[in-house]
């Protein structure tokens, strides 16, 4: 038989507005008896992004746990078709924690369970339903049970249930899989994605599931409902087109960034080479300056040596003239000064 596809927000909302169906689905997800449930009105909105990309229903529920104890909890159910950044989910949770209406008379916050129905896969996690349960441990990792549950601890932490709708493959082994089978997209009608083709015989003698199937059948025959489903399809096709354009743009930007990085690396390498050449030229200049200084020093030494020789020659000539004037012969002067006669004669005639 043909039923409306509850992956559509309008159909899902219509389904969950039936309190009995809401209790059936939430009891299966939470694995406890949900005795009473009411939809809480949204007192906040997300006006900054696509308001349909995440569909939210907040419930106040009275449950009976395994010990038979009854208590009130909050259930935030979020459903999305598109891969959505976790920040947006966290923002909605933050609003819950800060809402004073979620505080009980004793000052503690109502315990909360977050349920995520995802129209996409989460990485390589293969399990269709993932339970993320809080645990209290000591320093060594040992689980603490004494004194728990505790209102203070429960007020600051919460459990989560993540359902990967694309990983529902028609296998029904327990109550939860039986309930979630109505979301199995492998049953989509080949000609109309708004409809699922299901075998209603699977749900015979199950009054709760028969009620769900009946309500989905009513939704499928409602012209206004089908029109709103068409609107959702049009909306998401626009969103997917936009996201595709964004992905292409981001890819192009990433490629440009890689090219710029490569060019920067090349420029950096060239700068390093120029710096090295500058250092080599500076070193050569230093060497030339040092060689020039050495040559200048040698010139100064030679000039000084030349001046000393000139002074010695002058003194020698003066001495020879003085001795000649004293009546000494050239031979006597050469003997007296310890010089060669030829040198005495040469200096004596200058």
mmCIF file of C-alpha atoms in Angstrom:
data_model
loop_
_atom_site.group_PDB
_atom_site.id
_atom_site.type_symbol
_atom_site.label_atom_id
_atom_site.label_comp_id
_atom_site.label_asym_id
_atom_site.label_seq_id
_atom_site.Cartn_x
_atom_site.Cartn_y
_atom_site.Cartn_z
ATOM 1 C CA UNK A 1 0.000 0.000 0.000
ATOM 2 C CA UNK A 2 1.014 3.643 -0.503
ATOM 3 C CA UNK A 3 1.587 5.941 2.500
ATOM 4 C CA UNK A 4 3.019 9.433 2.869
ATOM 5 C CA UNK A 5 6.782 9.604 3.330
ATOM 6 C CA UNK A 6 7.468 10.820 6.905
ATOM 7 C CA UNK A 7 10.891 12.093 5.909
ATOM 8 C CA UNK A 8 9.002 15.203 4.815
ATOM 9 C CA UNK A 9 8.722 17.743 7.626
ATOM 10 C CA UNK A 10 5.020 18.403 7.068
ATOM 11 C CA UNK A 11 4.216 14.666 7.235
ATOM 12 C CA UNK A 12 6.440 14.086 10.243
ATOM 13 C CA UNK A 13 4.816 16.969 12.116
ATOM 14 C CA UNK A 14 1.362 15.622 11.238
ATOM 15 C CA UNK A 15 2.439 12.203 12.513
ATOM 16 C CA UNK A 16 3.875 13.447 15.807
ATOM 17 C CA UNK A 17 0.867 15.643 16.560
ATOM 18 C CA UNK A 18 -0.999 12.437 17.363
ATOM 19 C CA UNK A 19 -0.102 11.897 21.029
ATOM 20 C CA UNK A 20 -0.419 8.129 20.894
ATOM 21 C CA UNK A 21 1.870 7.917 17.876
ATOM 22 C CA UNK A 22 4.338 10.316 19.511
ATOM 23 C CA UNK A 23 4.376 8.085 22.613
ATOM 24 C CA UNK A 24 4.889 4.993 20.437
ATOM 25 C CA UNK A 25 7.852 6.440 18.552
ATOM 26 C CA UNK A 26 9.474 8.080 21.590
ATOM 27 C CA UNK A 27 8.997 4.950 23.761
ATOM 28 C CA UNK A 28 10.779 2.873 21.116
ATOM 29 C CA UNK A 29 13.621 5.375 20.798
ATOM 30 C CA UNK A 30 14.103 5.909 24.558
ATOM 31 C CA UNK A 31 13.473 2.234 25.442
ATOM 32 C CA UNK A 32 11.192 3.308 28.305
ATOM 33 C CA UNK A 33 7.458 3.706 28.733
ATOM 34 C CA UNK A 34 6.422 7.223 27.727
ATOM 35 C CA UNK A 35 3.221 7.709 29.729
ATOM 36 C CA UNK A 36 2.360 11.202 28.614
ATOM 37 C CA UNK A 37 3.788 13.633 26.096
ATOM 38 C CA UNK A 38 3.034 17.152 24.989
ATOM 39 C CA UNK A 39 4.522 19.275 22.258
ATOM 40 C CA UNK A 40 6.060 22.425 23.664
ATOM 41 C CA UNK A 41 5.688 25.580 21.585
ATOM 42 C CA UNK A 42 8.837 27.066 20.087
ATOM 43 C CA UNK A 43 9.598 30.380 21.727
ATOM 44 C CA UNK A 44 12.653 30.957 19.572
ATOM 45 C CA UNK A 45 13.463 30.833 15.893
ATOM 46 C CA UNK A 46 16.495 30.616 13.682
ATOM 47 C CA UNK A 47 16.220 33.635 11.403
ATOM 48 C CA UNK A 48 19.823 33.712 10.289
ATOM 49 C CA UNK A 49 19.867 30.526 8.208
ATOM 50 C CA UNK A 50 17.529 28.263 6.242
ATOM 51 C CA UNK A 51 14.671 27.738 8.658
ATOM 52 C CA UNK A 52 13.590 24.478 7.013
ATOM 53 C CA UNK A 53 16.986 22.792 6.963
ATOM 54 C CA UNK A 54 16.430 21.607 10.547
ATOM 55 C CA UNK A 55 12.959 20.668 11.737
ATOM 56 C CA UNK A 56 12.515 20.679 15.522
ATOM 57 C CA UNK A 57 9.863 19.454 17.906
ATOM 58 C CA UNK A 58 10.266 19.885 21.647
ATOM 59 C CA UNK A 59 8.427 17.529 23.959
ATOM 60 C CA UNK A 60 7.733 17.453 27.655
ATOM 61 C CA UNK A 61 7.328 13.778 28.541
ATOM 62 C CA UNK A 62 6.475 11.741 31.617
ATOM 63 C CA UNK A 63 8.331 8.432 31.517
ATOM 64 C CA UNK A 64 8.501 5.303 33.651
ATOM 65 C CA UNK A 65 12.024 3.926 33.842
ATOM 66 C CA UNK A 66 13.117 0.311 34.382
ATOM 67 C CA UNK A 67 12.798 0.700 38.165
ATOM 68 C CA UNK A 68 9.169 1.817 37.838
ATOM 69 C CA UNK A 69 9.983 5.385 38.830
ATOM 70 C CA UNK A 70 8.058 8.105 36.996
ATOM 71 C CA UNK A 71 9.709 11.387 36.128
ATOM 72 C CA UNK A 72 9.462 14.333 33.785
ATOM 73 C CA UNK A 73 12.045 14.863 31.041
ATOM 74 C CA UNK A 74 12.576 17.094 28.030
ATOM 75 C CA UNK A 75 12.978 15.586 24.590
ATOM 76 C CA UNK A 76 14.393 17.731 21.820
ATOM 77 C CA UNK A 77 13.837 16.018 18.502
ATOM 78 C CA UNK A 78 15.654 17.457 15.505
ATOM 79 C CA UNK A 79 15.264 16.143 11.965
ATOM 80 C CA UNK A 80 17.213 17.220 8.925
ATOM 81 C CA UNK A 81 17.505 16.194 5.309
ATOM 82 C CA UNK A 82 20.756 18.006 4.705
ATOM 83 C CA UNK A 83 24.173 17.640 6.249
ATOM 84 C CA UNK A 84 24.065 20.395 8.844
ATOM 85 C CA UNK A 85 26.932 21.778 10.908
ATOM 86 C CA UNK A 86 26.898 20.582 14.525
ATOM 87 C CA UNK A 87 27.067 24.186 15.738
ATOM 88 C CA UNK A 88 23.415 24.685 14.859
ATOM 89 C CA UNK A 89 22.370 21.605 16.868
ATOM 90 C CA UNK A 90 24.413 22.893 19.798
ATOM 91 C CA UNK A 91 22.786 26.320 19.570
ATOM 92 C CA UNK A 92 19.335 24.794 19.984
ATOM 93 C CA UNK A 93 20.510 22.764 22.974
ATOM 94 C CA UNK A 94 21.962 25.913 24.517
ATOM 95 C CA UNK A 95 18.594 27.625 24.233
ATOM 96 C CA UNK A 96 17.001 24.741 26.136
ATOM 97 C CA UNK A 97 19.547 24.936 28.942
ATOM 98 C CA UNK A 98 19.056 28.683 29.313
ATOM 99 C CA UNK A 99 15.238 28.597 29.229
ATOM 100 C CA UNK A 100 13.942 29.307 32.784
ATOM 101 C CA UNK A 101 10.766 27.336 32.008
ATOM 102 C CA UNK A 102 12.870 24.172 31.982
ATOM 103 C CA UNK A 103 13.848 24.681 35.631
ATOM 104 C CA UNK A 104 11.952 22.688 38.248
ATOM 105 C CA UNK A 105 10.679 23.995 41.584
ATOM 106 C CA UNK A 106 13.713 22.615 43.443
ATOM 107 C CA UNK A 107 16.017 24.681 41.174
ATOM 108 C CA UNK A 108 17.284 21.778 39.085
ATOM 109 C CA UNK A 109 16.830 21.627 35.328
ATOM 110 C CA UNK A 110 14.665 18.983 33.739
ATOM 111 C CA UNK A 111 16.754 16.091 32.367
ATOM 112 C CA UNK A 112 16.978 16.224 28.591
ATOM 113 C CA UNK A 113 17.383 13.705 25.799
ATOM 114 C CA UNK A 114 18.381 14.925 22.325
ATOM 115 C CA UNK A 115 17.091 12.871 19.391
ATOM 116 C CA UNK A 116 18.558 13.451 15.917
ATOM 117 C CA UNK A 117 16.814 11.982 12.865
ATOM 118 C CA UNK A 118 19.342 12.486 10.089
ATOM 119 C CA UNK A 119 18.644 12.192 6.388
ATOM 120 C CA UNK A 120 22.344 11.593 5.801
ATOM 121 C CA UNK A 121 25.066 9.248 7.018
ATOM 122 C CA UNK A 122 27.472 10.155 9.805
ATOM 123 C CA UNK A 123 30.932 9.287 8.565
ATOM 124 C CA UNK A 124 31.613 5.545 8.481
ATOM 125 C CA UNK A 125 29.377 4.647 11.452
ATOM 126 C CA UNK A 126 27.349 1.687 10.180
ATOM 127 C CA UNK A 127 24.821 1.294 13.002
ATOM 128 C CA UNK A 128 21.513 2.915 12.001
ATOM 129 C CA UNK A 129 20.788 3.981 15.587
ATOM 130 C CA UNK A 130 23.497 5.233 17.921
ATOM 131 C CA UNK A 131 22.941 5.749 21.649
ATOM 132 C CA UNK A 132 25.324 8.222 23.257
ATOM 133 C CA UNK A 133 24.732 7.781 26.997
ATOM 134 C CA UNK A 134 26.354 9.796 29.738
ATOM 135 C CA UNK A 135 28.492 8.033 32.313
ATOM 136 C CA UNK A 136 30.014 9.309 35.515
ATOM 137 C CA UNK A 137 33.521 7.997 36.151
ATOM 138 C CA UNK A 138 36.296 8.483 38.674
ATOM 139 C CA UNK A 139 39.877 9.444 37.848
ATOM 140 C CA UNK A 140 40.756 5.868 36.842
ATOM 141 C CA UNK A 141 37.789 5.531 34.526
ATOM 142 C CA UNK A 142 35.674 3.400 36.839
ATOM 143 C CA UNK A 143 31.936 3.979 36.389
ATOM 144 C CA UNK A 144 30.281 5.567 39.427
ATOM 145 C CA UNK A 145 26.774 4.366 40.301
ATOM 146 C CA UNK A 146 26.372 5.245 43.997
ATOM 147 C CA UNK A 147 24.309 8.391 44.450
ATOM 148 C CA UNK A 148 23.183 8.460 40.826
ATOM 149 C CA UNK A 149 20.980 9.539 39.202
ATOM 150 C CA UNK A 150 21.475 12.980 40.699
ATOM 151 C CA UNK A 151 19.528 16.140 39.873
ATOM 152 C CA UNK A 152 22.661 18.305 39.697
ATOM 153 C CA UNK A 153 24.494 15.894 37.378
ATOM 154 C CA UNK A 154 21.439 15.263 35.223
ATOM 155 C CA UNK A 155 20.859 19.005 34.868
ATOM 156 C CA UNK A 156 24.277 19.574 33.278
ATOM 157 C CA UNK A 157 24.518 16.591 30.930
ATOM 158 C CA UNK A 158 22.212 14.798 28.537
ATOM 159 C CA UNK A 159 21.927 11.600 26.535
ATOM 160 C CA UNK A 160 21.622 11.590 22.760
ATOM 161 C CA UNK A 161 20.080 9.262 20.200
ATOM 162 C CA UNK A 162 21.271 9.525 16.603
ATOM 163 C CA UNK A 163 19.260 7.847 13.835
ATOM 164 C CA UNK A 164 20.859 7.531 10.399
ATOM 165 C CA UNK A 165 17.817 7.146 8.158
ATOM 166 C CA UNK A 166 19.866 6.095 5.058
ATOM 167 C CA UNK A 167 21.141 3.079 7.042
ATOM 168 C CA UNK A 168 17.641 1.698 7.718
ATOM 169 C CA UNK A 169 17.592 -1.261 5.342
ATOM 170 C CA UNK A 170 14.331 -3.025 6.109
ATOM 171 C CA UNK A 171 15.692 -5.474 8.690
ATOM 172 C CA UNK A 172 13.331 -5.673 11.657
ATOM 173 C CA UNK A 173 14.862 -7.413 14.673
ATOM 174 C CA UNK A 174 13.436 -5.396 17.558
ATOM 175 C CA UNK A 175 10.719 -2.949 18.507
ATOM 176 C CA UNK A 176 12.737 0.136 17.560
ATOM 177 C CA UNK A 177 13.591 -1.166 14.095
ATOM 178 C CA UNK A 178 9.924 -2.024 13.621
ATOM 179 C CA UNK A 179 8.867 1.537 14.470
ATOM 180 C CA UNK A 180 11.649 3.146 12.430
ATOM 181 C CA UNK A 181 10.810 1.002 9.407
ATOM 182 C CA UNK A 182 8.257 3.665 8.416
ATOM 183 C CA UNK A 183 11.238 5.942 7.662
ATOM 184 C CA UNK A 184 13.072 3.385 5.491
ATOM 185 C CA UNK A 185 13.774 5.286 2.259
ATOM 186 C CA UNK A 186 14.514 2.092 0.354
ATOM 187 C CA UNK A 187 10.702 1.782 0.202
ATOM 188 C CA UNK A 188 10.246 5.047 -1.684
ATOM 189 C CA UNK A 189 7.894 4.864 -4.618
ATOM 190 C CA UNK A 190 9.900 4.839 -7.851
ATOM 191 C CA UNK A 191 7.636 7.405 -9.453
ATOM 192 C CA UNK A 192 6.863 9.630 -6.462
ATOM 193 C CA UNK A 193 9.374 10.224 -3.646
ATOM 194 C CA UNK A 194 6.554 11.641 -1.523
ATOM 195 C CA UNK A 195 5.192 8.127 -1.068
ATOM 196 C CA UNK A 196 6.431 4.883 0.454
ATOM 197 C CA UNK A 197 5.318 1.476 -0.699
ATOM 198 C CA UNK A 198 4.958 -0.766 2.344
ATOM 199 C CA UNK A 199 3.622 -4.202 3.146
ATOM 200 C CA UNK A 200 0.915 -3.472 5.708
ATOM 201 C CA UNK A 201 0.738 -7.178 6.526
ATOM 202 C CA UNK A 202 4.012 -6.685 8.445
ATOM 203 C CA UNK A 203 2.131 -4.635 11.025
ATOM 204 C CA UNK A 204 -0.937 -6.810 11.545
ATOM 205 C CA UNK A 205 -2.030 -7.263 15.161
ATOM 206 C CA UNK A 206 0.143 -4.311 16.193
ATOM 207 C CA UNK A 207 -2.376 -1.616 17.089
ATOM 208 C CA UNK A 208 0.240 1.093 17.548
ATOM 209 C CA UNK A 209 1.843 0.499 14.162
ATOM 210 C CA UNK A 210 -1.538 0.169 12.492
ATOM 211 C CA UNK A 211 -2.395 3.618 13.846
ATOM 212 C CA UNK A 212 0.834 5.028 12.386
ATOM 213 C CA UNK A 213 0.135 3.420 8.990
ATOM 214 C CA UNK A 214 -3.427 4.711 9.032
ATOM 215 C CA UNK A 215 -2.291 8.282 9.744
ATOM 216 C CA UNK A 216 0.324 8.125 6.992
ATOM 217 C CA UNK A 217 -2.334 6.826 4.612
ATOM 218 C CA UNK A 218 -4.542 9.795 5.513
ATOM 219 C CA UNK A 219 -1.651 12.147 4.859
ATOM 220 C CA UNK A 220 -1.040 10.568 1.451
ATOM 221 C CA UNK A 221 -4.642 11.212 0.423
ATOM 222 C CA UNK A 222 -4.677 14.826 1.657
ATOM 223 C CA UNK A 223 -4.300 17.191 -1.315
ATOM 224 C CA UNK A 224 -3.066 20.083 0.847
ATOM 225 C CA UNK A 225 -0.483 17.801 2.476
ATOM 226 C CA UNK A 226 0.811 16.627 -0.897
ATOM 227 C CA UNK A 227 1.044 20.252 -2.061
ATOM 228 C CA UNK A 228 3.124 21.167 0.988
ATOM 229 C CA UNK A 229 5.364 18.174 0.300
ATOM 230 C CA UNK A 230 5.895 19.546 -3.208
ATOM 231 C CA UNK A 231 6.880 22.880 -1.669
ATOM 232 C CA UNK A 232 9.457 21.074 0.477
ATOM 233 C CA UNK A 233 10.847 19.328 -2.598
ATOM 234 C CA UNK A 234 11.165 22.637 -4.412
ATOM 235 C CA UNK A 235 12.773 24.251 -1.403
ATOM 236 C CA UNK A 236 15.342 21.514 -0.919
ATOM 237 C CA UNK A 237 16.143 21.376 -4.622
ATOM 238 C CA UNK A 238 16.999 25.082 -4.355
ATOM 239 C CA UNK A 239 19.061 24.439 -1.217
ATOM 240 C CA UNK A 240 20.878 21.523 -2.858
ATOM 241 C CA UNK A 241 21.583 23.637 -5.950
ATOM 242 C CA UNK A 242 22.887 26.399 -3.729
ATOM 243 C CA UNK A 243 25.014 23.965 -1.731
ATOM 244 C CA UNK A 244 26.391 22.485 -4.954
ATOM 245 C CA UNK A 245 27.345 25.969 -6.132
ATOM 246 C CA UNK A 246 28.938 26.652 -2.768
ATOM 247 C CA UNK A 247 30.901 23.388 -2.958
ATOM 248 C CA UNK A 248 32.106 24.263 -6.469
ATOM 249 C CA UNK A 249 33.039 27.760 -5.342
ATOM 250 C CA UNK A 250 34.822 26.429 -2.254
ATOM 251 C CA UNK A 251 36.707 23.929 -4.410
ATOM 252 C CA UNK A 252 37.779 26.692 -6.796
ATOM 253 C CA UNK A 253 38.829 28.875 -3.870
ATOM 254 C CA UNK A 254 40.775 25.958 -2.395
ATOM 255 C CA UNK A 255 42.537 25.397 -5.722
ATOM 256 C CA UNK A 256 43.365 29.109 -5.955
ATOM 257 C CA UNK A 257 44.621 28.986 -2.392
ATOM 258 C CA UNK A 258 46.904 26.081 -3.329
ATOM 259 C CA UNK A 259 48.225 28.011 -6.340
ATOM 260 C CA UNK A 260 48.784 31.106 -4.214
ATOM 261 C CA UNK A 261 50.547 28.993 -1.614
ATOM 262 C CA UNK A 262 52.784 27.488 -4.290
ATOM 263 C CA UNK A 263 53.550 30.949 -5.686
ATOM 264 C CA UNK A 264 54.264 32.227 -2.202
ATOM 265 C CA UNK A 265 56.609 29.289 -1.666
ATOM 266 C CA UNK A 266 58.374 30.054 -4.977
ATOM 267 C CA UNK A 267 58.678 33.737 -4.082
ATOM 268 C CA UNK A 268 59.963 32.793 -0.652
ATOM 269 C CA UNK A 269 62.536 30.508 -2.260
ATOM 270 C CA UNK A 270 63.585 33.282 -4.664
ATOM 271 C CA UNK A 271 63.816 35.706 -1.767
ATOM 272 C CA UNK A 272 66.002 33.215 0.062
ATOM 273 C CA UNK A 273 68.234 32.850 -3.015
ATOM 274 C CA UNK A 274 68.520 36.637 -3.393
ATOM 275 C CA UNK A 275 69.261 36.960 0.294
ATOM 276 C CA UNK A 276 71.966 34.332 -0.056
ATOM 277 C CA UNK A 277 73.432 36.151 -3.075
ATOM 278 C CA UNK A 278 73.325 39.430 -1.171
ATOM 279 C CA UNK A 279 75.153 37.762 1.686
ATOM 280 C CA UNK A 280 77.770 36.400 -0.729
ATOM 281 C CA UNK A 281 78.236 39.864 -2.313
ATOM 282 C CA UNK A 282 78.454 41.439 1.129
ATOM 283 C CA UNK A 283 81.107 38.879 2.082
ATOM 284 C CA UNK A 284 83.055 39.606 -1.126
ATOM 285 C CA UNK A 285 82.819 43.352 -0.468
ATOM 286 C CA UNK A 286 84.139 42.744 3.020
ATOM 287 C CA UNK A 287 86.993 40.675 1.617
ATOM 288 C CA UNK A 288 87.820 43.391 -0.944
ATOM 289 C CA UNK A 289 87.674 46.059 1.754
ATOM 290 C CA UNK A 290 90.015 43.988 3.900
ATOM 291 C CA UNK A 291 92.420 43.455 0.966
ATOM 292 C CA UNK A 292 92.317 47.185 0.220
ATOM 293 C CA UNK A 293 93.091 47.932 3.870
ATOM 294 C CA UNK A 294 95.997 45.485 3.757
ATOM 295 C CA UNK A 295 97.364 47.135 0.595
ATOM 296 C CA UNK A 296 96.983 50.562 2.157
ATOM 297 C CA UNK A 297 98.872 49.350 5.213
ATOM 298 C CA UNK A 298 101.638 47.920 3.015
ATOM 299 C CA UNK A 299 101.865 51.214 1.083
ATOM 300 C CA UNK A 300 102.180 53.046 4.382
ATOM 301 C CA UNK A 301 104.921 50.659 5.506
ATOM 302 C CA UNK A 302 106.788 51.093 2.208
ATOM 303 C CA UNK A 303 106.482 54.872 2.439
ATOM 304 C CA UNK A 304 107.811 54.755 5.974
ATOM 305 C CA UNK A 305 110.666 52.465 4.947
ATOM 306 C CA UNK A 306 111.486 54.790 2.044
ATOM 307 C CA UNK A 307 111.541 57.776 4.375
ATOM 308 C CA UNK A 308 113.826 55.914 6.774
ATOM 309 C CA UNK A 309 116.231 55.040 3.914
ATOM 310 C CA UNK A 310 116.206 58.626 2.683
ATOM 311 C CA UNK A 311 117.012 59.824 6.200
ATOM 312 C CA UNK A 312 119.830 57.262 6.508
ATOM 313 C CA UNK A 313 121.294 58.347 3.146
ATOM 314 C CA UNK A 314 121.174 61.988 4.214
ATOM 315 C CA UNK A 315 122.911 61.217 7.496
ATOM 316 C CA UNK A 316 125.556 59.169 5.679
ATOM 317 C CA UNK A 317 126.309 62.005 3.244
ATOM 318 C CA UNK A 318 126.520 64.502 6.084
ATOM 319 C CA UNK A 319 128.922 62.261 7.994
ATOM 320 C CA UNK A 320 131.129 61.697 4.936
ATOM 321 C CA UNK A 321 131.329 65.481 4.251
ATOM 322 C CA UNK A 322 132.149 66.172 7.880
ATOM 323 C CA UNK A 323 134.970 63.580 7.824
ATOM 324 C CA UNK A 324 136.280 64.867 4.498
ATOM 325 C CA UNK A 325 136.322 68.350 5.957
ATOM 326 C CA UNK A 326 138.253 66.932 8.885
ATOM 327 C CA UNK A 327 140.972 65.819 6.405
ATOM 328 C CA UNK A 328 140.237 62.075 6.280
ATOM 329 C CA UNK A 329 140.695 60.248 2.988
ATOM 330 C CA UNK A 330 138.038 58.194 1.324
ATOM 331 C CA UNK A 331 139.812 54.987 2.373
ATOM 332 C CA UNK A 332 139.982 56.140 5.983
ATOM 333 C CA UNK A 333 136.315 57.110 5.962
ATOM 334 C CA UNK A 334 135.301 53.716 4.468
ATOM 335 C CA UNK A 335 137.333 51.947 7.147
ATOM 336 C CA UNK A 336 135.924 54.132 9.919
ATOM 337 C CA UNK A 337 132.277 53.743 8.859
ATOM 338 C CA UNK A 338 132.587 50.066 7.866
ATOM 339 C CA UNK A 339 131.425 50.800 4.342
ATOM 340 C CA UNK A 340 132.694 49.901 0.913
ATOM 341 C CA UNK A 341 135.029 52.469 -0.615
ATOM 342 C CA UNK A 342 132.823 52.646 -3.717
ATOM 343 C CA UNK A 343 129.763 53.464 -1.597
ATOM 344 C CA UNK A 344 131.741 56.173 0.265
ATOM 345 C CA UNK A 345 132.885 57.673 -3.022
ATOM 346 C CA UNK A 346 129.304 57.619 -4.419
ATOM 347 C CA UNK A 347 127.770 59.302 -1.368
ATOM 348 C CA UNK A 348 130.702 61.674 -1.052
ATOM 349 C CA UNK A 349 130.054 63.142 -4.506
ATOM 350 C CA UNK A 350 126.312 63.592 -4.077
#
